[in-house]
Coordinates of C-alpha atoms in Angstrom, one line a residue:
X18 CA -83.3 14.1 57.6
X19 CA -85.7 12.1 55.5
X20 CA -86.5 8.5 56.4
X21 CA -84.0 6.1 54.6
X22 CA -85.2 4.3 51.5
X23 CA -83.1 1.6 50.0
X24 CA -83.3 -0.1 46.6
X25 CA -81.2 -2.6 44.6
X26 CA -80.5 -1.3 41.1
X27 CA -77.8 -0.7 38.6
X28 CA -75.8 2.5 38.0
X29 CA -77.9 3.5 34.9
X30 CA -81.2 3.3 36.8
X31 CA -79.6 5.1 39.8
X32 CA -78.7 8.0 37.6
X33 CA -81.9 8.0 35.5
X34 CA -84.1 8.1 38.6
X35 CA -82.6 11.5 39.6
X36 CA -82.3 12.9 36.0
X37 CA -85.9 12.1 35.3
X38 CA -87.2 13.8 38.4
X39 CA -85.1 16.9 37.8
X40 CA -85.9 17.7 34.2
X41 CA -88.7 18.5 31.8
X42 CA -87.3 17.4 28.5
X43 CA -84.9 14.5 27.8
X44 CA -83.6 14.1 24.3
X45 CA -82.1 10.7 23.7
X46 CA -80.4 8.4 21.2
X47 CA -79.4 4.9 22.3
X48 CA -75.8 3.9 22.6
X49 CA -74.1 1.1 24.6
X50 CA -73.7 1.2 27.6
X51 CA -75.9 4.3 28.3
X52 CA -79.0 3.1 26.5
X53 CA -80.8 2.0 29.6
X54 CA -81.0 5.5 31.0
X55 CA -83.0 6.7 28.0
X56 CA -85.0 3.5 27.9
X57 CA -86.1 3.8 31.5
X58 CA -86.9 7.5 31.1
X59 CA -89.0 6.7 28.1
X60 CA -90.9 3.9 30.0
X61 CA -91.5 6.2 33.0
X62 CA -92.9 9.0 30.7
X63 CA -95.2 6.5 29.0
X64 CA -96.5 5.6 32.5
X65 CA -97.2 9.3 33.2
X66 CA -94.7 9.4 36.1
X67 CA -94.2 13.0 37.1
X68 CA -91.1 14.9 37.9
X69 CA -90.5 17.0 41.0
X70 CA -92.8 19.7 39.8
X71 CA -95.8 17.4 38.9
X72 CA -95.3 17.4 35.2
X73 CA -94.4 14.4 33.0
X74 CA -91.1 14.9 31.2
X75 CA -91.1 14.8 27.4
X76 CA -88.8 12.1 26.1
X77 CA -87.7 12.7 22.5
X78 CA -85.7 10.2 20.5
X79 CA -83.8 11.9 17.8
X80 CA -82.1 10.4 14.7
X81 CA -78.5 10.7 16.1
X82 CA -76.7 11.9 19.1
X83 CA -76.0 15.1 17.3
X84 CA -79.7 15.6 16.9
X85 CA -80.2 14.9 20.6
X86 CA -77.6 17.6 21.6
X87 CA -79.2 20.0 19.2
X88 CA -82.6 19.4 20.7
X89 CA -81.1 20.0 24.2
X90 CA -79.5 23.2 23.1
X91 CA -82.7 24.5 21.6
X92 CA -84.8 23.4 24.7
X93 CA -82.3 25.1 27.0
X94 CA -82.6 28.4 25.0
X95 CA -86.3 28.2 25.7
X96 CA -85.7 28.1 29.5
X97 CA -86.5 24.4 30.1
X98 CA -84.7 22.0 32.3
X99 CA -83.3 19.2 30.1
X100 CA -80.7 16.5 29.9
X101 CA -79.4 13.6 27.8
X102 CA -77.5 10.4 28.2
X103 CA -74.7 9.1 26.0
X104 CA -71.2 7.5 25.6
X105 CA -68.3 7.0 23.2
X106 CA -68.8 8.3 19.7
X107 CA -72.2 9.5 20.7
X108 CA -70.6 12.0 23.0
X109 CA -68.3 13.2 20.2
X110 CA -71.2 13.9 18.0
X111 CA -72.5 16.2 20.7
X112 CA -69.3 18.3 21.0
X113 CA -70.3 21.2 18.7
X114 CA -73.5 21.9 20.6
X115 CA -71.7 21.5 23.9
X116 CA -69.3 24.3 23.0
X117 CA -72.4 26.5 22.4
X118 CA -74.2 25.4 25.6
X119 CA -71.1 26.1 27.7
X120 CA -70.3 29.3 25.8
X121 CA -73.7 30.7 26.6
X122 CA -73.4 29.7 30.3
X123 CA -76.4 27.5 30.2
X124 CA -77.1 25.0 33.0
X125 CA -77.5 21.4 32.2
X126 CA -76.1 18.0 33.1
X127 CA -75.2 15.3 30.5
X128 CA -74.9 11.8 32.1
X129 CA -72.2 9.7 30.5
X130 CA -71.6 5.9 30.9
X131 CA -67.9 6.4 29.9
X132 CA -66.7 4.1 27.1
X133 CA -63.8 3.6 24.8
X134 CA -63.8 5.4 21.5
X135 CA -63.8 3.3 18.4
X136 CA -60.2 3.6 17.0
X137 CA -58.6 0.6 15.2
X138 CA -61.8 -1.3 16.3
X139 CA -65.0 -0.7 18.1
X140 CA -65.0 -1.5 21.9
X141 CA -68.1 -1.3 24.0
X142 CA -66.1 -1.4 27.3
X143 CA -64.8 1.3 29.5
X144 CA -62.0 3.8 29.4
X145 CA -62.2 7.6 29.6
X146 CA -61.2 8.5 26.1
X147 CA -64.8 9.8 25.3
X148 CA -65.1 12.1 28.3
X149 CA -61.5 13.3 28.1
X150 CA -62.3 14.4 24.5
X151 CA -64.9 16.7 25.8
X152 CA -62.6 18.7 28.1
X153 CA -62.3 21.6 25.7
X154 CA -66.0 22.2 25.4
X155 CA -66.3 24.2 28.7
X156 CA -68.4 21.5 30.5
X157 CA -67.2 20.7 34.0
X158 CA -66.3 17.0 34.4
X159 CA -67.5 15.2 37.5
X160 CA -66.7 11.5 38.0
X161 CA -68.6 9.1 40.3
X162 CA -67.0 6.0 41.5
X163 CA -69.9 3.7 42.5
X164 CA -73.6 3.1 42.0
X165 CA -74.4 5.1 45.2
X166 CA -72.1 8.0 44.1
X167 CA -73.6 8.0 40.6
X168 CA -77.1 8.4 42.2
X169 CA -75.9 11.1 44.5
X170 CA -73.8 13.0 42.0
X171 CA -76.7 13.1 39.6
X172 CA -78.4 15.3 42.2
X173 CA -75.3 17.2 43.2
X174 CA -74.4 18.1 39.7
X175 CA -78.0 19.2 38.9
X176 CA -77.8 21.6 41.9
X177 CA -74.3 23.0 41.0
X178 CA -75.1 23.6 37.3
X179 CA -78.1 25.7 38.3
X180 CA -76.1 27.6 40.9
X181 CA -73.0 28.2 38.7
X182 CA -74.4 28.3 35.2
X183 CA -71.6 25.9 34.2
X184 CA -72.9 22.8 32.3
X185 CA -71.7 19.5 33.8
X186 CA -70.6 16.2 32.2
X187 CA -71.4 13.7 35.0
X188 CA -69.7 10.4 34.1
X189 CA -69.3 6.9 35.5
X190 CA -67.6 3.8 34.2
X191 CA -69.5 2.0 31.5
X192 CA -70.5 -1.5 32.4
X193 CA -68.3 -1.5 35.5
X194 CA -70.6 1.0 37.2
X195 CA -73.5 1.5 34.7
X196 CA -74.5 -2.2 34.9
X197 CA -73.2 -2.9 38.4
X198 CA -76.2 -3.9 40.7
X199 CA -75.9 -2.6 44.2
X200 CA -78.1 -1.8 47.2
X201 CA -78.1 2.0 47.6
X202 CA -79.9 4.6 49.7
X203 CA -82.3 6.5 47.5
X204 CA -82.6 10.3 47.6
X205 CA -86.1 11.4 48.7
X206 CA -88.0 13.8 46.5
X207 CA -88.0 16.4 49.3
X208 CA -84.3 16.2 49.5
X209 CA -84.0 16.8 45.7
X210 CA -86.3 19.8 46.0
X211 CA -84.2 21.2 48.9
X212 CA -81.1 20.9 46.8
X213 CA -82.4 22.7 43.7
X214 CA -82.5 26.5 44.2
X215 CA -85.8 27.9 43.1
X216 CA -84.2 31.3 42.4
X217 CA -81.6 29.7 40.1
X218 CA -84.3 27.8 38.2
X219 CA -86.3 31.0 37.9
X220 CA -83.2 32.9 36.6
X221 CA -82.6 30.1 34.0
X222 CA -86.2 30.5 32.8
X223 CA -85.9 34.3 32.6
X224 CA -82.9 33.9 30.3
X225 CA -85.0 32.1 27.8
X226 CA -85.1 33.6 24.3
X227 CA -88.4 35.5 23.9
X228 CA -89.6 38.2 21.5
X229 CA -91.0 40.0 24.6
X230 CA -87.5 40.5 26.0
X231 CA -85.1 40.2 23.0
X232 CA -81.4 39.7 23.5
X233 CA -78.5 39.2 21.1
X234 CA -77.3 35.6 21.2
X235 CA -75.4 33.5 18.7
X236 CA -73.9 36.3 16.7
X237 CA -70.7 36.4 14.6
X238 CA -67.7 38.3 16.1
X239 CA -64.3 39.4 14.9
X240 CA -61.3 38.2 17.0
X241 CA -61.0 41.3 19.2
X242 CA -64.6 41.1 20.5
X243 CA -64.7 37.3 20.5
X244 CA -61.6 37.2 22.7
X245 CA -63.1 39.6 25.2
X246 CA -66.3 37.6 25.3
X247 CA -64.4 34.4 26.1
X248 CA -62.6 36.2 28.9
X249 CA -65.9 37.3 30.5
X250 CA -66.7 33.7 31.5
X251 CA -63.6 33.1 33.6
X252 CA -65.2 34.2 36.9
X253 CA -67.9 31.6 36.5
X254 CA -65.3 28.9 36.1
X255 CA -63.2 30.2 39.0
X256 CA -66.2 30.0 41.2
X257 CA -67.3 26.5 40.2
X258 CA -65.1 24.4 42.5
X259 CA -66.3 26.3 45.6
X260 CA -69.9 26.1 44.4
X261 CA -69.5 22.3 43.8
X262 CA -68.2 21.8 47.3
X263 CA -71.0 23.9 48.7
X264 CA -73.5 21.6 46.9
X265 CA -71.7 18.6 48.3
X266 CA -71.9 20.1 51.8
X267 CA -75.6 20.9 51.4
X268 CA -76.1 17.3 50.2
X269 CA -74.3 16.0 53.3
X270 CA -76.5 18.1 55.6
X271 CA -79.6 16.6 54.0
X272 CA -78.4 12.9 53.7
X273 CA -75.4 12.4 55.9
X274 CA -73.3 11.4 52.9
X275 CA -70.3 13.7 52.7
X276 CA -68.4 14.1 49.4
X277 CA -65.4 16.4 48.6
X278 CA -63.8 17.6 45.4
X279 CA -61.0 15.0 46.0
X280 CA -60.0 12.7 48.9
X281 CA -56.7 11.7 50.2
X282 CA -56.5 8.2 51.8
X283 CA -53.4 6.8 53.5
X284 CA -50.2 7.7 55.1
X285 CA -49.3 11.4 55.7
X286 CA -45.7 10.5 54.8
X287 CA -46.5 8.2 51.8
X288 CA -43.6 6.9 49.7
X289 CA -45.9 5.8 46.9
X290 CA -49.1 7.5 45.7
X291 CA -51.8 6.5 43.2
X292 CA -54.1 9.1 41.7
X293 CA -57.3 7.6 40.4
X294 CA -60.9 8.3 39.6
X295 CA -63.8 6.0 38.6
X296 CA -64.7 2.5 39.6
X297 CA -61.1 1.5 40.6
X298 CA -61.0 4.1 43.5
X299 CA -62.9 2.1 46.1
X300 CA -60.6 -1.0 45.5
X301 CA -57.5 1.2 45.7
X302 CA -58.7 2.7 49.0
X303 CA -59.3 -0.7 50.5
X304 CA -55.9 -1.9 49.3
X305 CA -54.2 1.2 50.7
X306 CA -55.8 0.7 54.1
X307 CA -54.7 -2.9 54.2
X308 CA -51.1 -2.2 53.1
X309 CA -50.8 0.6 55.7
X310 CA -52.0 -1.7 58.4
X311 CA -49.1 -4.0 57.4
X312 CA -46.5 -1.2 57.9
X313 CA -46.4 0.2 54.3
X314 CA -46.4 4.0 53.7
X315 CA -48.8 4.4 50.7

């Protein structure tokens, strides 16, 4: 296990540190409360900070979140490793490209500082209405509950998207986690390299569109063929939970921090149960342990 390294930073920086090191192209468009992830990445690129493979990621600011998603889709089709950061209406502008990215079984991770959608009024604060609106795209949704988890899950989701070919929406609560400052244990570069499978990266590059090895992609289909094509992706989705747990177990072997697809905390014979994800989970866990110590069954 690598020597521990600790730092005090917020959730956005915790995620951006990993995303920057694990990608070659980052297409961005600023939106509260996710802007800092793109801003930090842009600053690091300007400072010629390299990623895990010794190259400096290209940071491209587009004219909208739709443009950022389109740039990501195109870069993925060229076999590069790329990511983006967004929230709220910005995520909704990415949905059309996300359907294509998932439909083509293309590995990537979008990092989302979850935020309310503007409805009767704009709100920059957190709920999950944006990420829940992306459920139909085919992206897997993975939530992190704290700054440490956001840092760790940025790495775990990068590993599982390459292993499974399912793109991932990694999200954490806007402001509550994205701007929370905490002391966390950083993931060493050698740990990140150990997590990312070289064969999976090579396979992603070999699927790049090229006139030297032409393939048919992005065609138009009638309902009979289209339906059969949609059915062919089911085995990839059926395998995803197991592959995610395997990535979490590998991460635990490297760092000592064990995660699971879901956790149960409390009494085996609970009379009341809360199901929760996001920044409230740690407070609920602490409360459950206290109540049970007082004789409650929760």
